[in-house]
Short mmCIF file of C-alpha atoms and ligand atoms in Angstrom, two decimals:
data_model
loop_
_atom_site.label_atom_id
_atom_site.label_comp_id
_atom_site.label_asym_id
_atom_site.label_seq_id
_atom_site.Cartn_x
_atom_site.Cartn_y
_atom_site.Cartn_z
CA MET A 43 -6.93 -23.56 22.12
CA ASN A 44 -6.88 -20.55 20.00
CA ALA A 45 -7.29 -17.09 20.16
CA ALA A 46 -10.56 -15.37 18.82
CA ILE A 47 -12.20 -12.10 17.81
CA ALA A 48 -14.98 -11.38 19.93
CA GLY A 49 -16.10 -7.89 19.37
CA LEU A 50 -16.02 -5.61 16.08
CA GLY A 51 -16.57 -1.77 16.45
CA MET A 52 -16.98 0.33 13.43
CA THR A 53 -17.84 3.93 13.41
CA GLU A 54 -19.32 5.76 10.58
CA LEU A 55 -16.94 5.59 7.75
CA GLY A 56 -16.29 7.81 4.63
CA LYS A 57 -16.94 11.70 4.71
CA VAL A 58 -17.14 11.92 8.47
CA TYR A 59 -16.02 15.31 9.80
CA GLY A 60 -16.00 16.88 13.19
CA ARG A 61 -14.24 14.14 14.84
CA SER A 62 -10.63 13.86 15.61
CA PRO A 63 -8.78 10.53 14.76
CA ARG A 64 -8.44 10.13 18.43
CA ARG A 65 -12.19 10.34 19.10
CA LEU A 66 -13.02 8.25 16.34
CA ALA A 67 -10.50 5.47 17.63
CA ALA A 68 -12.19 5.81 21.29
CA ASP A 69 -15.49 5.54 19.44
CA ALA A 70 -14.25 2.28 17.88
CA VAL A 71 -13.08 0.61 21.08
CA ARG A 72 -16.23 1.45 22.54
CA LEU A 73 -18.42 -0.01 19.94
CA ALA A 74 -16.12 -3.09 19.63
CA ALA A 75 -16.47 -3.84 23.61
CA ALA A 76 -20.15 -3.15 23.43
CA ASP A 77 -20.61 -5.44 20.55
CA ALA A 78 -18.73 -8.43 22.49
CA GLY A 79 -20.86 -7.62 25.71
CA LEU A 80 -17.70 -6.44 27.47
CA ALA A 81 -17.33 -3.20 29.85
CA LEU A 82 -14.31 -1.06 28.99
CA THR A 83 -12.71 -2.07 32.41
CA GLU A 84 -12.70 -5.69 31.20
CA LEU A 85 -10.14 -4.65 28.70
CA ASP A 86 -6.40 -5.45 29.58
CA GLY A 87 -4.71 -4.51 26.36
CA LEU A 88 -4.86 -2.00 23.92
CA LEU A 89 -2.93 -1.90 20.46
CA VAL A 90 -3.46 1.33 18.72
CA SER A 91 -2.44 2.11 14.96
CA HIS A 92 -3.10 5.19 13.05
CA GLY A 93 -2.72 6.40 9.40
CA LEU A 94 -1.17 9.43 7.62
CA GLY A 95 -2.24 11.93 10.51
CA GLY A 96 -0.01 10.40 13.09
CA SER A 97 -2.54 10.07 15.73
CA PRO A 98 -3.82 8.69 18.16
CA GLY A 99 -0.83 6.80 19.89
CA ILE A 100 -0.94 5.16 23.42
CA GLU A 101 -2.46 8.09 24.99
CA LEU A 102 -5.67 6.38 23.67
CA ALA A 103 -5.41 4.32 26.75
CA ASP A 104 -6.02 7.75 28.90
CA THR A 105 -8.70 8.90 26.53
CA LEU A 106 -10.74 5.66 27.35
CA GLY A 107 -9.97 6.02 30.99
CA LEU A 108 -8.54 2.36 30.73
CA ARG A 109 -6.47 1.46 33.84
CA ASP A 110 -3.73 -1.35 35.06
CA LEU A 111 -3.36 -2.63 31.24
CA ARG A 112 -1.10 -5.28 30.81
CA LEU A 113 -0.25 -4.63 27.14
CA LEU A 114 -0.24 -1.24 25.65
CA THR A 115 1.65 -0.26 22.52
CA GLN A 116 1.46 1.53 19.23
CA MET A 117 2.24 -0.51 16.00
CA ASN A 118 3.24 0.31 12.73
CA SER A 119 3.95 -1.65 9.41
CA PHE A 120 1.66 0.52 7.55
CA GLY A 121 -1.32 -1.47 5.75
CA ALA A 122 -0.10 -4.59 7.31
CA THR A 123 -0.56 -3.44 10.71
CA ALA A 124 -4.21 -4.82 11.40
CA GLY A 125 -2.71 -8.30 10.83
CA ALA A 126 -0.03 -7.67 12.85
CA MET A 127 -1.89 -6.31 15.61
CA VAL A 128 -4.05 -9.35 15.89
CA SER A 129 -1.38 -11.59 15.92
CA TYR A 130 -0.01 -10.00 18.84
CA ALA A 131 -2.80 -9.89 20.65
CA ALA A 132 -3.51 -13.46 19.85
CA ALA A 133 -0.04 -14.51 21.11
CA SER A 134 -0.49 -12.25 24.05
CA VAL A 135 -3.63 -14.05 24.98
CA LEU A 136 -2.33 -17.65 24.42
CA SER A 137 0.75 -16.79 26.28
CA GLY A 138 -1.32 -15.43 29.37
CA ALA A 139 0.43 -12.05 29.10
CA ALA A 140 -2.97 -10.42 28.59
CA THR A 141 -6.62 -11.77 28.42
CA THR A 142 -8.67 -9.30 26.16
CA VAL A 143 -6.80 -7.03 23.90
CA ALA A 144 -8.43 -4.17 21.87
CA CYS A 145 -6.96 -3.36 18.61
CA VAL A 146 -7.85 -0.28 16.77
CA PHE A 147 -7.22 1.81 13.40
CA SER A 148 -8.27 5.35 12.92
CA ASP A 149 -7.56 8.09 10.38
CA ALA A 150 -9.42 11.18 9.34
CA PRO A 151 -7.41 12.28 6.04
CA LEU A 152 -10.31 13.78 4.52
CA LYS A 153 -11.25 17.59 4.97
CA PRO A 154 -14.33 19.14 4.04
CA GLU A 155 -14.18 20.66 0.66
CA GLN A 156 -11.01 19.20 -0.38
CA SER A 157 -10.85 16.52 -3.07
CA ALA A 158 -10.02 12.79 -2.16
CA GLY A 159 -6.91 12.37 -4.14
CA SER A 160 -5.45 15.39 -2.56
CA ALA A 161 -5.18 13.83 0.86
CA TYR A 162 -2.53 11.66 -0.10
CA HIS A 163 -0.91 13.83 -2.94
CA ARG A 164 2.21 16.11 -2.37
CA ASP A 165 2.53 19.65 -4.53
CA ALA A 166 4.94 22.37 -3.89
CA ARG A 167 7.03 24.96 -5.99
CA GLU A 168 10.44 24.26 -4.19
CA TRP A 169 11.37 20.87 -3.47
CA TYR A 170 14.14 19.84 -1.25
CA GLY A 171 16.71 17.15 -0.98
CA PHE A 172 16.49 13.66 -2.80
CA GLY A 173 12.97 13.13 -1.70
CA GLY A 174 12.13 16.12 -2.93
CA MET A 175 13.69 15.68 -6.34
CA THR A 176 11.98 12.39 -6.69
CA ALA A 177 8.60 14.08 -6.03
CA ALA A 178 9.55 17.31 -8.35
CA LEU A 179 10.12 15.01 -10.94
CA GLY A 180 6.73 13.85 -10.76
CA LEU A 181 6.46 10.77 -8.39
CA ARG A 182 4.22 12.91 -6.22
CA SER A 183 1.82 10.43 -4.92
CA VAL A 184 1.62 6.61 -3.83
CA ASN A 185 -0.40 5.95 -7.21
CA ALA A 186 2.84 6.51 -9.21
CA PHE A 187 4.95 4.11 -7.28
CA TYR A 188 1.98 1.35 -7.81
CA ALA A 189 1.88 2.36 -11.35
CA LEU A 190 5.34 1.58 -11.66
CA ALA A 191 4.89 -1.93 -10.01
CA ALA A 192 1.72 -2.76 -11.93
CA GLN A 193 3.35 -1.83 -15.47
CA ARG A 194 6.31 -3.92 -14.40
CA HIS A 195 3.97 -7.10 -13.91
CA MET A 196 2.22 -6.29 -17.42
CA ALA A 197 5.75 -5.91 -19.09
CA ARG A 198 6.87 -9.26 -17.60
CA TYR A 199 3.59 -11.31 -17.79
CA GLY A 200 1.46 -9.87 -20.27
CA THR A 201 -1.20 -8.80 -17.18
CA THR A 202 -3.78 -6.13 -19.12
CA SER A 203 -5.59 -3.00 -17.70
CA GLU A 204 -8.97 -5.21 -18.63
CA GLN A 205 -7.96 -7.84 -16.19
CA LEU A 206 -7.15 -5.09 -13.45
CA GLY A 207 -10.81 -3.66 -14.49
CA ALA A 208 -12.34 -7.29 -13.78
CA ILE A 209 -11.05 -6.74 -9.97
CA ALA A 210 -12.83 -3.26 -10.10
CA VAL A 211 -16.00 -4.56 -11.49
CA SER A 212 -16.23 -7.76 -9.23
CA THR A 213 -15.50 -5.63 -6.25
CA ARG A 214 -17.89 -3.18 -6.86
CA GLN A 215 -20.73 -6.28 -7.44
CA TRP A 216 -20.12 -7.16 -3.72
CA ALA A 217 -19.94 -3.35 -2.73
CA ALA A 218 -23.58 -2.85 -4.21
CA ARG A 219 -24.79 -5.79 -1.70
CA ASN A 220 -23.22 -4.02 1.14
CA PRO A 221 -24.95 -0.99 3.03
CA LEU A 222 -21.66 -0.04 4.56
CA ALA A 223 -19.90 0.40 1.43
CA GLN A 224 -19.30 4.08 -0.03
CA MET A 225 -19.50 3.21 -3.91
CA ARG A 226 -22.43 1.09 -4.80
CA GLU A 227 -23.40 1.88 -8.26
CA PRO A 228 -22.53 -1.04 -10.72
CA ILE A 229 -19.85 -0.51 -12.95
CA THR A 230 -18.79 -2.14 -16.22
CA LEU A 231 -15.49 -2.73 -17.50
CA ALA A 232 -16.15 -0.08 -20.16
CA ASP A 233 -16.70 2.13 -17.18
CA HIS A 234 -13.22 0.99 -15.75
CA GLN A 235 -11.38 1.70 -19.19
CA ALA A 236 -13.08 4.97 -19.55
CA SER A 237 -12.13 6.32 -16.30
CA ARG A 238 -9.36 8.76 -16.24
CA TRP A 239 -5.80 7.91 -15.88
CA VAL A 240 -4.55 8.47 -12.41
CA ALA A 241 -0.97 7.07 -13.39
CA GLU A 242 -0.70 4.72 -16.33
CA PRO A 243 -1.47 1.83 -16.34
CA LEU A 244 -3.63 2.50 -13.37
CA HIS A 245 -7.40 4.16 -14.09
CA LEU A 246 -9.29 6.07 -11.26
CA LEU A 247 -11.25 2.86 -11.08
CA ASP A 248 -8.17 0.81 -10.17
CA CYS A 249 -7.55 2.98 -7.08
CA CYS A 250 -9.08 2.95 -3.66
CA LEU A 251 -11.19 5.41 -1.95
CA VAL A 252 -9.89 7.99 0.93
CA SER A 253 -12.00 7.57 3.98
CA ASN A 254 -12.10 8.71 7.60
CA GLY A 255 -13.40 6.80 10.52
CA ALA A 256 -11.98 4.26 12.79
CA ILE A 257 -12.29 0.37 13.16
CA ALA A 258 -11.60 -1.73 16.30
CA VAL A 259 -11.76 -5.50 17.38
CA ILE A 260 -11.25 -7.33 20.62
CA VAL A 261 -9.23 -10.32 20.58
CA THR A 262 -9.46 -12.89 23.61
CA SER A 263 -9.30 -16.56 24.35
CA ALA A 264 -11.47 -19.27 22.26
CA ASP A 265 -13.04 -20.03 25.53
CA ARG A 266 -13.81 -16.61 26.75
CA ALA A 267 -15.39 -15.66 23.23
CA ALA A 268 -17.72 -18.55 23.53
CA ASP A 269 -19.22 -17.11 26.73
CA LEU A 270 -19.43 -13.48 25.18
CA ALA A 271 -22.31 -11.75 23.33
CA ARG A 272 -21.39 -12.71 19.56
CA PRO A 273 -20.10 -15.99 17.76
CA PRO A 274 -16.38 -16.13 18.15
CA VAL A 275 -14.20 -15.73 15.14
CA HIS A 276 -11.49 -18.10 15.62
CA VAL A 277 -7.85 -17.12 14.69
CA TRP A 278 -6.03 -20.10 13.32
CA GLY A 279 -2.84 -18.78 11.86
CA TRP A 280 -1.10 -15.60 11.22
CA GLY A 281 2.21 -14.60 9.76
CA GLN A 282 4.02 -11.57 8.07
CA GLY A 283 6.38 -10.98 4.92
CA HIS A 284 8.58 -8.27 4.41
CA PRO A 285 10.63 -8.98 1.29
CA GLY A 286 12.91 -5.95 1.58
CA HIS A 287 13.30 -5.34 -1.87
CA ARG A 288 16.25 -3.35 -2.68
CA LYS A 289 16.36 -0.77 -5.38
CA GLU A 290 19.14 -2.46 -7.34
CA ARG A 291 19.75 -4.95 -10.02
CA GLY A 292 17.82 -8.30 -9.20
CA SER A 293 15.03 -6.86 -7.19
CA GLU A 294 11.75 -8.43 -7.83
CA PHE A 295 9.70 -5.09 -6.82
CA GLY A 296 6.37 -5.40 -8.50
CA LEU A 297 6.71 -9.03 -9.41
CA THR A 298 6.35 -10.56 -5.74
CA THR A 299 5.10 -9.32 -2.39
CA GLY A 300 5.58 -10.62 1.37
CA ALA A 301 2.41 -12.63 0.63
CA ALA A 302 4.81 -15.30 -0.63
CA VAL A 303 6.32 -15.38 3.08
CA SER A 304 3.53 -14.61 5.24
CA GLY A 305 1.00 -16.88 3.49
CA PRO A 306 2.59 -20.28 3.72
CA VAL A 307 3.38 -19.34 7.32
CA ALA A 308 0.09 -18.36 8.48
CA MET A 309 -1.55 -21.38 6.22
CA LYS A 310 1.07 -23.74 7.93
CA MET A 311 0.03 -22.47 11.55
CA ALA A 312 -3.67 -23.01 10.53
CA GLY A 313 -3.09 -26.48 9.10
CA ILE A 314 -4.55 -25.32 5.75
CA THR A 315 -3.47 -24.99 2.16
CA PRO A 316 -4.83 -22.47 -0.57
CA ALA A 317 -7.45 -24.97 -1.67
CA ASP A 318 -9.09 -24.91 1.98
CA VAL A 319 -9.75 -21.32 1.66
CA ASP A 320 -13.48 -20.26 1.22
CA VAL A 321 -13.31 -16.38 1.03
CA CYS A 322 -10.57 -13.87 0.53
CA GLN A 323 -10.65 -10.35 2.17
CA LEU A 324 -7.53 -9.11 0.24
CA TYR A 325 -5.87 -5.62 0.84
CA ASP A 326 -6.71 -3.62 -2.37
CA CYS A 327 -5.27 -0.22 -2.17
CA TYR A 328 -5.29 -1.28 -6.18
CA THR A 329 -6.43 -3.69 -8.18
CA TYR A 330 -3.03 -4.59 -8.82
CA THR A 331 -2.39 -5.19 -5.08
CA VAL A 332 -5.19 -8.02 -5.36
CA LEU A 333 -3.96 -9.52 -8.34
CA VAL A 334 -0.32 -10.05 -7.31
CA SER A 335 -1.39 -11.29 -3.85
CA LEU A 336 -3.45 -14.14 -5.63
CA GLU A 337 -0.39 -15.37 -6.80
CA ASP A 338 1.65 -15.08 -4.07
CA TYR A 339 -0.89 -16.76 -2.03
CA GLY A 340 -0.61 -19.40 -4.55
CA PHE A 341 -4.43 -19.39 -5.74
CA CYS A 342 -2.98 -19.41 -9.35
CA ALA A 343 0.54 -19.52 -10.60
CA LYS A 344 3.02 -16.57 -10.92
CA GLY A 345 1.92 -14.41 -13.76
CA GLU A 346 -1.66 -15.86 -14.01
CA GLY A 347 -3.23 -13.28 -11.43
CA GLY A 348 -4.71 -11.37 -14.58
CA ALA A 349 -6.36 -14.67 -16.33
CA PHE A 350 -7.48 -15.84 -12.58
CA ALA A 351 -9.35 -12.31 -12.07
CA GLU A 352 -10.75 -12.41 -15.68
CA SER A 353 -12.34 -15.82 -14.97
CA GLY A 354 -14.72 -14.36 -12.62
CA ALA A 355 -13.62 -16.39 -9.68
CA LEU A 356 -13.46 -13.66 -7.12
CA ALA A 357 -17.26 -12.09 -8.05
CA PRO A 358 -20.37 -13.25 -6.40
CA GLY A 359 -21.03 -16.54 -7.68
CA GLY A 360 -17.31 -17.27 -8.21
CA ALA A 361 -15.00 -20.10 -6.83
CA LEU A 362 -13.14 -17.66 -4.60
CA PRO A 363 -15.39 -14.95 -3.32
CA THR A 364 -12.93 -11.96 -2.63
CA ASN A 365 -13.37 -8.86 -1.05
CA THR A 366 -17.13 -9.50 -0.18
CA GLY A 367 -17.75 -5.90 1.26
CA GLY A 368 -16.44 -4.09 -1.73
CA GLY A 369 -12.73 -3.88 -0.22
CA GLN A 370 -10.94 -0.33 -0.31
CA LEU A 371 -11.77 0.05 -3.97
CA SER A 372 -15.61 0.47 -3.46
CA GLY A 373 -16.08 -0.35 0.36
CA TYR A 374 -14.23 1.93 2.66
CA TYR A 375 -10.65 2.70 3.21
CA MET A 376 -9.47 1.90 6.60
CA TRP A 377 -6.04 0.25 5.74
CA GLY A 378 -6.01 -3.33 7.02
CA MET A 379 -9.09 -3.00 8.95
CA THR A 380 -11.01 -3.05 5.90
CA PRO A 381 -10.45 -6.78 5.08
CA LEU A 382 -10.40 -7.66 8.79
CA SER A 383 -13.84 -6.24 9.33
CA GLU A 384 -15.40 -7.80 6.32
CA ALA A 385 -13.78 -11.31 7.59
CA VAL A 386 -15.34 -10.76 10.89
CA ILE A 387 -18.77 -10.18 9.17
CA GLN A 388 -18.39 -13.11 6.87
CA ALA A 389 -17.31 -15.60 9.71
CA ARG A 390 -20.31 -14.37 11.82
CA GLY A 391 -22.57 -15.17 8.89
CA ASP A 392 -23.64 -11.39 8.98
CA GLY A 393 -23.23 -10.57 5.45
CA GLY A 394 -26.64 -10.36 4.59
CA GLU A 395 -27.20 -10.11 0.63
CA ARG A 396 -23.56 -10.41 0.47
CA GLN A 397 -22.89 -13.34 2.71
CA ALA A 398 -20.50 -16.11 0.92
CA PRO A 399 -21.99 -19.58 0.47
CA ALA A 400 -19.05 -21.17 2.56
CA ASN A 401 -17.16 -19.19 5.26
CA ASP A 402 -15.05 -22.24 7.04
CA VAL A 403 -11.96 -20.75 6.29
CA ILE A 404 -11.30 -17.16 5.47
CA LEU A 405 -7.94 -15.58 4.33
CA VAL A 406 -7.28 -11.86 5.36
CA SER A 407 -4.24 -9.86 4.07
CA GLY A 408 -2.49 -6.63 4.91
CA ASN A 409 -0.36 -4.73 2.77
CA GLY A 410 1.77 -1.77 3.55
CA GLY A 411 4.22 0.64 1.78
CA ILE A 412 4.94 0.07 -1.93
CA LEU A 413 4.25 -4.03 -1.31
CA ASP A 414 7.04 -3.56 1.24
CA HIS A 415 5.03 -5.26 4.07
CA HIS A 416 2.50 -7.95 3.97
CA SER A 417 0.48 -9.83 6.99
CA THR A 418 -1.65 -12.63 6.65
CA LEU A 419 -4.74 -13.91 8.82
CA ILE A 420 -6.54 -17.09 8.81
CA VAL A 421 -9.73 -16.82 10.60
CA SER A 422 -12.84 -19.21 10.98
CA PRO A 423 -16.27 -19.71 12.78
CA HIS A 424 -14.88 -22.90 14.11
CA ARG A 425 -12.25 -23.59 16.70
CA LYS A 426 -9.04 -24.59 15.35
CA GLY A 427 -8.57 -28.37 14.90
CA ALA A 428 -12.33 -28.95 15.57
CA MET B 23 25.80 15.06 -22.30
CA ALA B 24 23.80 18.43 -23.09
CA THR B 25 20.30 17.63 -24.21
CA ASP B 26 18.60 18.68 -27.44
CA THR B 27 14.80 17.80 -26.05
CA PRO B 28 12.66 20.53 -24.86
CA ALA B 29 12.70 21.35 -21.15
CA PRO B 30 10.14 19.33 -19.28
CA THR B 31 7.51 21.27 -17.67
CA GLY B 32 6.15 21.20 -14.06
CA ILE B 33 9.17 20.37 -12.27
CA GLY B 34 9.33 23.31 -9.91
CA VAL B 35 12.52 24.39 -8.25
CA LEU B 36 14.96 21.82 -6.43
CA ARG B 37 16.85 22.96 -3.42
CA ARG B 38 19.86 21.19 -1.96
CA ASP B 39 19.93 19.74 1.50
CA PHE B 40 22.69 18.80 3.81
CA ARG B 41 23.01 15.53 1.94
CA THR B 42 23.05 16.32 -1.59
CA ASP B 43 25.82 18.67 -2.56
CA PRO B 44 28.21 15.99 -4.28
CA PHE B 45 25.21 15.10 -6.34
CA PHE B 46 24.07 18.54 -7.31
CA ASP B 47 27.58 19.89 -8.06
CA GLY B 48 28.13 16.96 -10.27
CA ALA B 49 24.73 17.55 -11.80
CA ALA B 50 25.62 21.12 -12.64
CA ALA B 51 28.57 19.79 -14.53
CA ASP B 52 26.55 17.27 -16.37
CA ARG B 53 28.05 14.48 -14.29
CA LEU B 54 26.19 11.55 -12.68
CA VAL B 55 27.43 11.20 -9.00
CA ILE B 56 26.25 8.47 -6.86
CA ARG B 57 27.32 6.68 -3.75
CA ARG B 58 30.08 4.09 -3.61
CA CYS B 59 31.35 2.06 -0.72
CA ALA B 60 35.24 1.87 -1.73
CA ASP B 61 35.64 -0.55 1.21
CA CYS B 62 32.79 -3.10 0.17
CA ASP B 63 33.22 -2.32 -3.79
CA LEU B 64 29.70 -1.41 -3.76
CA TRP B 65 27.67 1.26 -5.98
CA LEU B 66 24.75 2.60 -4.19
CA ALA B 67 21.97 5.17 -5.29
CA PRO B 68 22.73 8.68 -4.42
CA ASP B 69 20.12 8.95 -1.87
CA ALA B 70 21.36 5.66 -0.04
CA THR B 71 21.63 6.46 3.62
CA CYS B 72 24.26 3.81 4.77
CA CYS B 73 26.35 0.77 3.19
CA PRO B 74 24.61 -2.35 3.28
CA GLY B 75 27.76 -4.11 3.31
CA CYS B 76 29.51 -2.43 6.33
CA GLY B 77 26.99 0.01 7.53
CA SER B 78 28.95 3.10 6.89
CA GLU B 79 26.83 6.07 7.30
CA GLU B 80 28.66 7.94 4.90
CA PRO B 81 29.74 6.01 2.05
CA GLY B 82 31.88 7.94 -0.38
CA TRP B 83 30.65 9.70 -3.86
CA ALA B 84 31.89 8.29 -7.53
CA ASP B 85 31.03 9.32 -11.09
CA ALA B 86 28.72 6.67 -12.43
CA ALA B 87 28.88 6.27 -16.40
CA GLY B 88 25.20 7.71 -17.01
CA ASP B 89 24.25 4.60 -18.71
CA ALA B 90 21.03 2.78 -17.63
CA THR B 91 17.98 0.44 -18.69
CA LEU B 92 14.53 0.92 -18.19
CA VAL B 93 13.00 -1.26 -15.50
CA THR B 94 9.46 0.00 -15.31
CA TRP B 95 7.72 3.22 -16.28
CA THR B 96 4.44 5.04 -15.74
CA VAL B 97 2.86 7.98 -17.60
CA VAL B 98 1.33 10.50 -15.02
CA HIS B 99 -1.15 13.25 -16.29
CA GLY B 100 -1.14 16.18 -14.13
CA ARG B 101 -4.12 17.83 -12.47
CA PRO B 102 -5.74 20.91 -14.12
CA ALA B 103 -4.50 24.18 -13.16
CA GLU B 104 -6.52 26.96 -11.81
CA ASP B 105 -7.01 28.38 -15.44
CA GLY B 106 -7.94 25.02 -16.75
CA THR B 107 -4.62 24.13 -18.71
CA VAL B 108 -3.78 20.72 -18.43
CA PRO B 109 0.04 20.00 -18.12
CA PRO B 110 1.30 17.53 -20.69
CA PRO B 111 1.64 13.91 -19.33
CA ALA B 112 5.10 13.00 -17.92
CA VAL B 113 7.01 9.61 -18.43
CA LEU B 114 8.33 8.44 -15.02
CA ALA B 115 10.49 5.58 -14.53
CA LEU B 116 12.79 3.38 -12.35
CA VAL B 117 15.94 2.75 -14.21
CA GLU B 118 18.72 0.43 -13.41
CA LEU B 119 22.17 2.05 -13.57
CA THR B 120 25.14 -0.07 -15.34
CA GLU B 121 26.55 0.23 -11.81
CA GLY B 122 23.56 -1.61 -10.45
CA PRO B 123 21.42 0.99 -8.34
CA TRP B 124 17.94 1.90 -9.38
CA LEU B 125 16.87 5.48 -9.68
CA HIS B 126 13.45 6.87 -9.65
CA THR B 127 13.56 9.45 -12.71
CA ARG B 128 11.69 11.02 -15.68
CA LEU B 129 12.09 10.16 -19.15
CA VAL B 130 12.71 12.74 -22.04
CA GLY B 131 12.58 12.14 -25.80
CA VAL B 132 10.97 9.17 -25.89
CA GLU B 133 7.84 7.75 -28.01
CA ARG B 134 5.39 5.99 -25.97
CA ALA B 135 5.61 3.25 -28.37
CA ALA B 136 9.22 2.51 -27.42
CA LEU B 137 8.79 2.14 -23.87
CA ARG B 138 10.00 -1.50 -23.00
CA GLU B 139 11.98 -3.39 -20.20
CA GLY B 140 15.54 -3.13 -20.89
CA LEU B 141 15.31 -0.09 -23.13
CA PRO B 142 19.07 1.46 -22.91
CA LEU B 143 18.98 5.08 -21.64
CA THR B 144 21.46 7.94 -20.97
CA ALA B 145 21.65 10.52 -18.43
CA VAL B 146 20.61 14.04 -19.52
CA PHE B 147 20.84 17.17 -17.37
CA GLU B 148 18.79 20.23 -17.40
CA HIS B 149 19.98 23.48 -15.91
CA PRO B 150 16.94 25.75 -15.06
CA GLY B 151 17.27 29.38 -14.60
CA GLU B 152 16.24 28.80 -10.79
CA GLY B 153 17.37 25.76 -8.49
CA GLU B 154 19.58 23.09 -8.87
CA SER B 155 19.80 20.98 -12.36
CA TYR B 156 17.42 18.21 -13.16
CA LEU B 157 18.80 14.57 -13.72
CA LEU B 158 16.79 13.15 -16.46
CA PHE B 159 16.98 9.95 -18.90
CA ARG B 160 16.66 9.74 -22.63
CA PRO B 161 16.83 6.81 -24.92
CA ALA B 162 20.80 6.06 -25.65
ZN1 ZN C 658 30.67 -0.53 3.01
#
């Protein structure tokens, strides 16, 4: 017996204005329940996570009018949260603590007439304390911290900007096939190289989008899912990795991620190895995050993520179709729900023009902080062990 | 440790808070003051909120040598101002103090081509007309 994802709900994503994060979250849960063919009253668990706006929390249950829940909490390990929510929901279903759990993420950082970058950028004339000093000196956005990580990998292993660009290009090739993606115009490596610097070595086309919206999934038992409206997406395994890189001598910051721990844990639970994975949905806040995650999962050796990306393996027609919906770079930026939602679509065979040729084993990653938190899910259209 | 490099632009005004007095007092006197837990014989970054050895939430302060090596870096290009002027690029970095802790900082007086892992650096302090001093690093 395994748990399964029985419903997927996605609001409009992108420049979606006029709805609060709480309203968007409620809409996504309603859509997910309807997708599964469930009434809201059949939910007995709700796991809530939010983006930078800090809303919604567990009051979402009241917004939805949910009563007599057996499981209700807010979860946060930043970009790793979606995987963490599904694993908590799956464990709750398997233990009998709950039967039907909605997991939702919502955020609305974009405001009308404000650039996407400014939603995640700090600026001020006066700066306070140590945190302010770091920002004042110029480390004013997450971009700069990921740039430090990527540069360290480049200096250590010879990774190049063109190799990062290969990920931007292949991800856009997938996005061109996805009607839900925000950026569908094809790009070339030359476009990537010509795009403006955000924080060297990261070009604009190395960085994810910013989106408003919400996504929810419904987790239940495989048996129950089999009786519901849509093909079940079976959850074979899960894991987390939180390396706790200290900022001091000997730190592996920028060189390894929690995927080196969460991957083997999830794959062991699922009874698979990296060679069994047909499709990857990797958290891609930056092209670099994909590159280093591929290494840590064991799809290539440490330091060879650049060559692997450059080989074309990740693109349509490649050996390891990766971020088949366009990811967060070109699709939509819903933190860990971006890779998870595309995994559900691929496992159901609903990918249309972008459907991967094989979908028996799909690896989903989440990444939070500056490569501080990682989660992994292994999902499949088939029952575990079948 | 006075500096001969031009003052960096675009840093803005630094203000102390309740946790920063020993650090900014030191910076005003061209001294790099960081955290040190004497009980555990551990050097910690100035913004450390506790000692990982003993859990003390008030590890002491001590003078660091001001010597460091470059761990990694990024060149950040500022956003154009309303008048269209673009600020010069800033070289931001993670540096490893000889005592062990890492600091996020800004480099001055360094050529792009010279940037490499392990580049020896030394602390320099700028004393702007308003606000607290800037801690920066330049090639040793
Ligand atoms: Zn101590």
